[in-house]
């Protein structure tokens, strides 16, 4: 810590805050010193691995930090990309057209860029094991933090059956004779097996799955460029130059303003999980070193995966294609526009290859569901917001009962086999997409409130080792975009893309996440009896990480000596 920071922090530590609200006990629990476990116990392969690392007395047990920088970087650039992007984008294309699809994803991309940078700044300053919802508790309102914690657990709990459903129907692309329930069971068992290995099981699976998705997406983009230029096999749809033909016929927009607004919830669902890099940072070996670089990879994720990928999809697949999800009453095995490109190009095996990519992506996000939901549930339990049993951490570093609680939602996927399966799919998609928006808005507001309290206590921005690229204004932009997207979705809940007006059922299918969050918020207020924190009540010192300021200042001096273009390059990408 620098002399400036020492003096500043010290002076405020000595102040008497008569009306200060004490923050939750962040990372006060220190696990007991256990002897080095044998290989079988450490990897969750023996009965002894299920024994507790310690007995809890209410102060929590910190999950060991075993993730490496390579894990964080790949989680940032390719993690959590699943059904929303590869399959849900088909419905968005059908409802809004290629221009709406591209614009909406770009808007959500700008929002996420600022959200993740704000999260990175907070995570480097305040290491929080298990859930960044605690930033809402600390900087906004403990009752709102309670709501955001349970909202985040709820979000991942309902995404899990959604991903399992898509897994089952994706395999049906090759063989529709086998009941989808068989594949749902197989993939649920696979997710359970990966979680047996704890944090490293998730980290390694995400590393290799993200690497595969990244490579496959680059291949897809190259092939799409060739198809758009007319380099497809003779006799296929793409054996002649097409350019932006589909933007004129059938058109760039579908269903007018209603169609435009309807794409937001799909885009939000597709970006869900981008914030997981901040959650994973709490289990990284050296988050101060690895997290900033991982956060900056999000730019490439937004540009490469979402913007370029969907731009080419809009050039190659018409929005009125009958195979798109939404054009048919239920999930079609040909629903993904990424698969349709290979099929219509007559590229033997390419459609199957993209289906494998989708399968890996969806399975990967299913594992992320269990990871994100369980770690947040652990944090809730450690701070008294959930039953203490969910704070249990075993000797192989698994929050056992929290993991089991999230996995228990997996069998909801079997409901998709019923006649009302399509309705269930819509409910799950809408719930999960909107739930993520509340999380992202809270991260931005937490960052804004932190900066205000930070300045009020006499600190300067120079004392923040990793600063959000857009600063406070970036977080304001992210927060405003979250509010605008929620308003747009409210409009769609009343006025659906097909025309007319929704009844009560149709409205709540589109907007149920809002009353769910309100119920959680009221529950938190009744339980905790707290309200909005004033800036002078916010504690910015407790639990703050001490940094190696000699190294930080040396790096800043090196950066200042670089040409302007190199400084910006390092600021955004390195």
XYZ file of C-alpha atoms in Angstrom:
574
model
C 0.000 0.000 0.000
C 1.336 3.464 -0.883
C 2.049 6.141 1.719
C -0.872 8.140 0.366
C -3.234 5.224 0.735
C -1.927 4.363 4.190
C -2.465 7.879 5.431
C -5.874 8.189 3.836
C -7.103 4.833 5.018
C -5.676 5.338 8.469
C -7.344 8.678 9.006
C -10.726 7.291 8.147
C -10.263 4.201 10.242
C -9.992 6.519 13.247
C -13.229 8.324 12.508
C -16.257 7.590 14.633
C -19.266 6.718 12.515
C -22.207 6.967 14.881
C -24.739 6.179 12.181
C -22.591 3.863 10.076
C -24.148 0.578 9.056
C -21.653 -2.233 9.550
C -21.086 -4.180 6.336
C -21.444 -7.965 6.233
C -18.434 -9.906 7.460
C -16.614 -10.209 4.135
C -14.098 -13.022 4.122
C -13.752 -13.079 7.874
C -13.819 -16.826 7.952
C -10.475 -18.535 7.628
C -10.479 -22.235 6.991
C -8.688 -24.345 9.490
C -5.253 -25.583 8.535
C -5.856 -29.058 7.229
C -3.147 -31.492 6.264
C -2.606 -31.957 2.533
C -5.354 -34.294 1.348
C -4.557 -37.305 -0.767
C -5.356 -37.256 -4.487
C -8.689 -39.086 -4.182
C -9.986 -36.849 -1.396
C -8.728 -33.640 -3.005
C -10.572 -34.458 -6.238
C -13.799 -35.625 -4.617
C -13.326 -39.300 -5.429
C -13.474 -40.774 -1.927
C -16.035 -40.846 0.858
C -13.658 -38.812 3.017
C -13.950 -35.936 0.525
C -17.535 -35.330 1.664
C -16.465 -34.531 5.219
C -16.473 -30.839 6.192
C -13.340 -28.750 5.909
C -14.358 -27.284 9.231
C -17.404 -26.951 11.418
C -19.099 -23.617 10.962
C -19.623 -21.241 13.819
C -21.317 -18.586 11.745
C -18.338 -16.781 10.270
C -18.128 -18.780 7.060
C -15.486 -20.833 5.334
C -13.613 -19.438 2.366
C -13.480 -21.700 -0.669
C -9.862 -22.358 -1.624
C -8.384 -20.297 -4.438
C -7.345 -22.824 -7.053
C -8.164 -21.158 -10.397
C -5.314 -19.998 -12.608
C -5.023 -17.009 -14.924
C -5.650 -19.135 -18.010
C -8.967 -20.267 -16.520
C -10.135 -16.707 -15.870
C -9.119 -15.530 -19.346
C -11.024 -18.288 -21.128
C -14.063 -17.930 -18.851
C -14.109 -14.239 -19.811
C -13.777 -14.710 -23.549
C -15.869 -17.825 -24.125
C -17.558 -18.939 -20.929
C -21.352 -19.064 -20.545
C -22.042 -18.797 -24.299
C -24.853 -21.269 -24.830
C -28.470 -21.629 -25.921
C -29.284 -17.919 -25.900
C -26.662 -17.124 -28.527
C -26.701 -20.232 -30.707
C -30.421 -21.139 -30.539
C -32.318 -18.221 -28.994
C -30.886 -15.880 -31.627
C -33.065 -17.716 -34.151
C -36.219 -16.558 -32.392
C -34.864 -13.009 -32.134
C -34.065 -13.027 -35.868
C -37.580 -14.245 -36.656
C -39.280 -11.652 -34.439
C -37.147 -8.596 -35.162
C -35.204 -9.166 -38.374
C -31.421 -8.975 -38.891
C -31.054 -5.247 -38.171
C -32.975 -5.420 -34.893
C -30.969 -8.481 -33.904
C -27.662 -6.743 -34.559
C -28.603 -3.419 -32.957
C -30.083 -5.012 -29.837
C -27.082 -7.258 -29.281
C -24.774 -4.268 -29.817
C -26.685 -2.239 -27.210
C -26.506 -5.087 -24.703
C -22.821 -5.444 -25.623
C -22.117 -1.800 -24.734
C -24.007 -2.324 -21.504
C -22.020 -5.464 -20.633
C -18.703 -3.810 -21.450
C -19.363 -1.225 -18.741
C -20.896 -3.730 -16.321
C -17.903 -6.062 -16.424
C -15.387 -3.240 -16.073
C -17.290 -1.886 -13.061
C -17.342 -5.396 -11.612
C -13.610 -5.775 -12.232
C -12.817 -2.582 -10.334
C -14.910 -3.679 -7.364
C -13.595 -7.260 -7.379
C -9.951 -6.137 -7.319
C -10.669 -3.752 -4.446
C -12.958 -6.003 -2.408
C -12.430 -9.765 -2.781
C -15.778 -11.429 -2.108
C -15.970 -15.199 -1.936
C -19.121 -16.506 -3.522
C -21.129 -13.600 -4.836
C -20.862 -10.049 -6.085
C -24.432 -9.473 -4.907
C -22.677 -8.454 -1.681
C -21.660 -5.217 -3.419
C -25.374 -4.344 -3.497
C -25.557 -5.120 0.224
C -22.529 -2.993 0.971
C -23.009 0.007 -1.324
C -26.778 0.239 -1.991
C -29.119 -1.392 0.514
C -28.839 -4.681 2.477
C -32.457 -5.507 1.579
C -31.716 -4.980 -2.110
C -28.564 -7.090 -1.710
C -30.714 -9.870 -0.263
C -33.024 -9.599 -3.289
C -30.126 -9.620 -5.760
C -28.489 -12.630 -4.113
C -31.611 -14.750 -4.259
C -32.457 -13.389 -7.708
C -29.060 -14.579 -8.960
C -29.485 -18.028 -7.412
C -32.970 -18.199 -8.909
C -31.668 -17.113 -12.311
C -29.156 -19.963 -12.574
C -31.545 -22.488 -11.067
C -34.042 -21.891 -13.896
C -31.426 -21.632 -16.654
C -30.188 -25.168 -15.851
C -33.364 -26.986 -17.009
C -33.527 -24.652 -20.012
C -30.010 -25.665 -21.086
C -30.785 -29.348 -20.513
C -33.873 -29.024 -22.694
C -31.836 -27.506 -25.521
C -29.239 -30.285 -25.108
C -31.909 -32.926 -25.608
C -33.364 -31.348 -28.719
C -29.917 -30.601 -30.142
C -29.031 -34.309 -30.097
C -32.374 -34.932 -31.779
C -30.877 -33.340 -34.887
C -29.187 -36.680 -35.585
C -31.752 -39.103 -34.184
C -35.330 -38.134 -33.360
C -36.415 -41.677 -32.582
C -34.838 -41.687 -29.120
C -36.905 -39.964 -26.447
C -35.529 -36.558 -25.467
C -35.781 -37.587 -21.794
C -32.886 -40.005 -22.373
C -30.584 -37.192 -23.495
C -31.721 -34.865 -20.720
C -30.788 -37.584 -18.228
C -27.386 -38.188 -19.839
C -26.448 -34.511 -19.804
C -27.696 -34.012 -16.260
C -25.476 -36.893 -15.146
C -22.544 -35.337 -17.059
C -23.038 -32.034 -15.236
C -23.123 -33.864 -11.904
C -19.890 -35.716 -12.724
C -18.071 -32.486 -13.635
C -19.195 -30.933 -10.354
C -17.754 -33.871 -8.425
C -14.331 -32.328 -9.134
C -15.324 -28.983 -7.581
C -13.843 -25.651 -8.645
C -11.098 -27.169 -10.782
C -13.656 -29.365 -12.553
C -15.585 -26.247 -13.558
C -12.430 -24.280 -14.424
C -10.880 -26.967 -16.634
C -14.171 -27.739 -18.363
C -14.703 -24.032 -19.077
C -11.135 -23.590 -20.325
C -11.327 -26.349 -22.924
C -14.960 -25.705 -23.862
C -14.247 -21.981 -24.339
C -11.163 -22.743 -26.427
C -13.271 -25.050 -28.610
C -16.063 -22.452 -28.962
C -13.540 -19.738 -29.826
C -11.887 -21.833 -32.533
C -15.219 -22.992 -33.954
C -16.576 -19.438 -34.091
C -13.535 -18.230 -36.018
C -14.037 -21.092 -38.503
C -17.732 -20.199 -38.761
C -16.953 -16.534 -39.490
C -14.475 -17.435 -42.231
C -16.947 -19.817 -43.884
C -19.742 -17.221 -43.621
C -17.565 -14.627 -45.340
C -16.949 -17.056 -48.184
C -20.692 -17.833 -48.429
C -21.677 -14.151 -48.516
C -19.183 -13.574 -51.338
C -20.713 -16.425 -53.344
C -18.082 -19.089 -52.694
C -20.528 -21.817 -51.680
C -20.751 -25.199 -53.435
C -22.465 -25.127 -56.830
C -26.205 -25.647 -56.488
C -26.388 -24.348 -52.914
C -28.051 -21.126 -51.763
C -24.667 -19.474 -51.543
C -23.124 -20.265 -54.935
C -23.465 -16.634 -56.004
C -22.771 -13.275 -54.415
C -25.620 -12.270 -52.103
C -24.188 -9.465 -49.978
C -26.925 -7.721 -48.009
C -29.740 -9.015 -50.239
C -31.732 -10.374 -47.285
C -31.698 -6.936 -45.665
C -33.876 -5.773 -48.583
C -36.010 -8.870 -49.145
C -37.598 -9.920 -46.836
C -36.100 -6.871 -45.086
C -33.880 -5.619 -42.281
C -36.666 -5.218 -39.710
C -39.593 -7.460 -38.838
C -42.696 -6.471 -36.857
C -41.636 -2.829 -36.602
C -40.824 -1.300 -33.218
C -42.405 -4.239 -31.425
C -40.047 -6.638 -33.145
C -37.083 -4.410 -32.296
C -37.945 -4.346 -28.590
C -38.632 -8.096 -28.485
C -34.996 -8.948 -29.293
C -33.686 -7.435 -26.069
C -34.710 -10.282 -23.779
C -33.002 -12.837 -26.042
C -29.872 -10.691 -26.144
C -29.912 -10.363 -22.355
C -30.268 -14.124 -21.992
C -27.424 -14.683 -24.461
C -25.117 -12.421 -22.431
C -26.130 -13.995 -19.105
C -23.078 -15.330 -17.326
C -20.625 -12.773 -18.685
C -20.343 -11.532 -15.107
C -19.226 -14.995 -13.920
C -15.607 -13.948 -14.417
C -16.046 -11.667 -11.401
C -17.485 -14.525 -9.360
C -14.675 -16.859 -10.397
C -12.055 -14.254 -9.484
C -12.716 -14.913 -5.804
C -11.391 -18.449 -6.330
C -8.379 -17.437 -8.443
C -4.859 -17.847 -7.070
C -3.882 -14.247 -7.869
C -6.950 -12.224 -8.918
C -5.127 -8.878 -8.719
C -2.852 -10.020 -11.524
C -5.221 -12.159 -13.584
C -8.617 -10.436 -13.290
C -7.871 -7.130 -15.120
C -6.551 -8.991 -18.171
C -9.525 -11.355 -18.105
C -12.000 -8.456 -17.886
C -10.484 -6.896 -20.996
C -11.122 -10.083 -22.984
C -14.837 -9.302 -22.803
C -14.383 -6.798 -25.659
C -13.240 -9.617 -27.953
C -16.072 -11.806 -26.753
C -18.676 -9.162 -27.595
C -17.114 -8.274 -30.944
C -16.097 -11.703 -32.194
C -18.873 -13.937 -30.918
C -21.931 -11.747 -30.827
C -21.584 -8.847 -33.245
C -19.693 -10.467 -36.146
C -21.399 -13.843 -35.700
C -24.915 -12.426 -35.767
C -24.038 -9.986 -38.557
C -23.209 -12.905 -40.837
C -26.262 -14.857 -39.666
C -28.435 -11.911 -40.732
C -26.784 -11.886 -44.162
C -27.319 -15.605 -44.761
C -30.623 -16.587 -43.094
C -33.917 -14.757 -43.853
C -35.960 -13.825 -40.810
C -39.028 -15.591 -42.238
C -37.272 -18.972 -42.517
C -39.762 -21.567 -41.269
C -37.075 -23.521 -39.423
C -36.170 -20.707 -37.022
C -37.184 -21.023 -33.391
C -40.357 -18.977 -33.097
C -41.564 -19.708 -36.603
C -42.677 -23.111 -35.315
C -44.644 -23.799 -32.124
C -41.799 -25.591 -30.381
C -38.061 -26.167 -30.433
C -37.102 -27.409 -33.857
C -33.937 -29.475 -34.182
C -33.006 -27.199 -37.072
C -33.769 -24.072 -35.043
C -30.260 -22.672 -34.777
C -29.368 -20.250 -37.583
C -25.754 -21.365 -37.162
C -26.739 -24.908 -38.105
C -28.956 -23.709 -40.945
C -26.027 -21.908 -42.596
C -24.167 -25.217 -42.982
C -27.284 -27.047 -44.092
C -28.228 -24.523 -46.780
C -24.611 -24.292 -47.989
C -24.604 -28.055 -48.738
C -21.351 -28.356 -46.790
C -21.269 -32.009 -45.844
C -20.882 -32.352 -42.102
C -20.669 -28.627 -41.327
C -24.199 -28.478 -39.940
C -23.368 -31.433 -37.695
C -20.115 -29.751 -36.643
C -21.987 -26.591 -35.612
C -24.482 -28.745 -33.746
C -21.587 -30.256 -31.791
C -20.388 -26.730 -30.992
C -23.873 -25.868 -29.738
C -23.983 -29.057 -27.682
C -20.637 -28.303 -26.024
C -21.685 -24.696 -25.415
C -25.004 -25.616 -23.855
C -23.437 -28.296 -21.659
C -20.759 -25.796 -20.625
C -23.364 -23.246 -19.608
C -25.209 -25.955 -17.687
C -22.065 -26.469 -15.614
C -21.803 -22.685 -15.177
C -25.379 -22.656 -13.855
C -24.410 -24.954 -11.008
C -21.194 -23.037 -10.330
C -22.747 -19.550 -10.316
C -25.846 -20.533 -8.372
C -24.055 -22.610 -5.751
C -21.312 -20.059 -5.007
C -23.875 -17.308 -4.544
C -25.939 -19.545 -2.276
C -22.823 -20.209 -0.167
C -22.264 -16.465 0.243
C -25.915 -15.945 1.197
C -25.640 -18.644 3.857
C -22.362 -17.295 5.224
C -23.889 -13.872 5.760
C -27.115 -15.102 7.304
C -29.319 -14.608 4.235
C -29.907 -18.346 3.706
C -29.980 -21.489 5.914
C -26.528 -22.267 7.332
C -26.513 -25.743 5.794
C -25.732 -24.133 2.429
C -22.433 -22.790 3.827
C -21.102 -26.344 4.094
C -17.814 -26.808 2.213
C -16.299 -30.280 2.072
C -12.680 -31.416 1.927
C -12.545 -31.398 -1.853
C -13.484 -27.709 -1.865
C -17.122 -28.229 -2.905
C -20.048 -26.289 -1.404
C -21.872 -29.595 -1.329
C -25.422 -28.745 -0.305
C -25.475 -25.593 -2.408
C -24.440 -27.614 -5.472
C -27.135 -30.214 -4.762
C -29.752 -27.473 -4.346
C -29.073 -26.052 -7.834
C -28.849 -29.486 -9.477
C -32.250 -30.320 -7.960
C -33.810 -27.879 -10.449
C -32.433 -29.867 -13.410
C -35.355 -32.333 -13.640
C -37.695 -29.437 -14.504
C -36.342 -30.034 -18.017
C -38.566 -33.111 -18.261
C -41.602 -30.808 -18.282
C -40.594 -29.892 -21.836
C -41.843 -33.316 -22.889
C -45.415 -32.369 -21.998
C -47.850 -30.738 -24.394
C -47.271 -27.387 -22.709
C -43.521 -27.675 -23.127
C -43.233 -24.669 -25.431
C -44.955 -22.465 -22.852
C -42.530 -23.644 -20.163
C -39.600 -22.832 -22.484
C -40.885 -19.272 -22.978
C -41.348 -18.770 -19.238
C -37.838 -19.975 -18.447
C -36.269 -17.842 -21.197
C -38.067 -14.667 -20.113
C -37.386 -15.213 -16.406
C -33.676 -15.815 -16.863
C -33.122 -12.964 -19.324
C -34.786 -10.283 -17.193
C -33.246 -11.617 -13.970
C -29.794 -10.953 -15.438
C -30.713 -7.316 -16.170
C -31.393 -6.622 -12.499
C -28.018 -8.125 -11.599
C -26.176 -5.981 -14.144
C -27.987 -2.807 -13.113
C -27.083 -3.463 -9.489
C -23.401 -3.892 -10.366
C -23.376 -0.519 -12.143
C -25.205 1.219 -9.299
C -22.873 -0.395 -6.733
C -19.886 0.995 -8.637
C -21.440 4.469 -8.785
C -22.182 4.415 -5.068
C -18.704 3.078 -4.243
C -17.021 5.910 -6.161
C -19.219 8.490 -4.410
C -18.414 7.092 -0.951
C -14.744 6.682 -1.923
C -14.460 10.396 -2.750
C -16.475 11.393 0.309
C -13.978 9.595 2.563
C -11.111 11.585 1.052
C -9.704 8.951 -1.299
C -8.593 9.655 -4.863
C -9.113 7.656 -8.037
C -5.345 7.073 -8.194
C -5.683 4.817 -5.163
C -7.798 2.383 -7.202
C -5.406 -0.129 -8.827
C -7.740 -1.255 -11.629
C -10.155 1.390 -12.885
C -13.223 0.837 -15.041
C -12.555 1.971 -18.623
C -15.526 4.350 -18.641
C -15.237 5.370 -15.014
C -18.433 6.405 -13.267
C -19.918 7.639 -16.545
C -19.546 4.180 -18.028
C -21.530 2.756 -15.123
C -24.176 5.442 -15.566
C -24.419 4.488 -19.242
C -24.730 0.806 -18.319
C -27.421 1.577 -15.727
C -29.419 3.772 -18.120
C -29.290 1.059 -20.800
C -30.528 -1.526 -18.278
C -33.498 0.710 -17.435
C -34.265 1.337 -21.134
C -34.150 -2.393 -21.911
C -36.516 -3.118 -19.007
C -38.887 -0.448 -20.357
C -38.657 -1.953 -23.865
C -39.449 -5.404 -22.510
C -42.380 -3.978 -20.547
C -43.688 -2.589 -23.833
C -43.289 -5.984 -25.506
C -45.086 -7.662 -22.581
C -48.100 -5.468 -23.366
C -47.727 -5.261 -27.171
C -46.263 -8.532 -28.556
C -44.485 -8.606 -31.954
C -47.359 -10.386 -33.670
C -49.751 -7.476 -33.077
C -52.636 -6.799 -30.717
C -52.285 -6.748 -26.950
C -51.315 -9.408 -24.432
C -53.683 -10.748 -21.821
C -52.574 -11.108 -18.189
C -50.967 -14.473 -18.841
C -49.058 -13.179 -21.849
C -47.838 -10.184 -19.861
C -46.470 -12.246 -16.988
C -44.822 -14.745 -19.331
C -42.782 -11.787 -20.576
C -42.321 -9.866 -17.316
C -42.541 -12.251 -14.369
C -38.964 -11.481 -13.277
C -39.975 -8.017 -11.992
C -42.562 -9.201 -9.437
C -40.156 -11.985 -8.412
C -37.437 -9.413 -7.632
C -39.947 -7.214 -5.786
C -41.012 -10.182 -3.634
C -37.364 -10.905 -2.796
C -36.783 -7.220 -1.984
C -39.803 -7.082 0.341
C -38.646 -10.319 1.954
C -35.209 -8.824 2.545
C -36.716 -5.669 4.038
C -38.975 -7.640 6.376
C -36.043 -9.858 7.416
C -33.318 -7.222 7.747
C -35.353 -4.064 8.276
C -32.792 -1.921 6.435
C -33.174 0.682 3.711
C -31.121 2.773 1.277
C -27.636 3.564 2.587
C -26.439 7.147 2.585
C -22.985 7.774 1.163
C -21.589 8.580 4.610
C -22.864 5.220 5.897
C -20.916 3.203 3.328
C -17.734 1.563 4.627
C -15.030 1.531 1.952
C -12.203 0.293 4.198
C -13.298 -2.983 5.807
C -12.174 -5.973 3.781
C -10.308 -3.838 1.237
C -7.411 -5.695 -0.352
C -3.909 -4.408 0.323
C -1.972 -4.042 -2.911
C 1.673 -3.946 -3.928
C 1.747 -0.264 -4.795
C 5.413 -0.256 -5.753
C 4.647 -2.632 -8.609
C 1.450 -0.787 -9.537
C 3.171 2.600 -9.670
C 6.064 1.148 -11.673
C 3.587 -0.242 -14.217
C 1.741 3.087 -14.394
C 5.029 4.893 -15.030
C 5.869 2.439 -17.799
C 2.406 2.940 -19.290
C 2.715 6.735 -19.145
C 5.932 6.575 -21.170
C 4.205 4.735 -24.035
C 2.752 6.452 -27.121
C -0.952 7.343 -26.851
C -2.112 4.478 -29.084
C -0.211 1.923 -27.018
C -1.655 3.329 -23.777
C -5.176 2.890 -25.116
C -4.347 -0.578 -26.381
C -3.115 -1.614 -22.932
C -6.033 0.079 -21.227
C -8.611 -1.809 -23.269
C -7.016 -5.148 -24.122
C -3.961 -6.055 -22.003
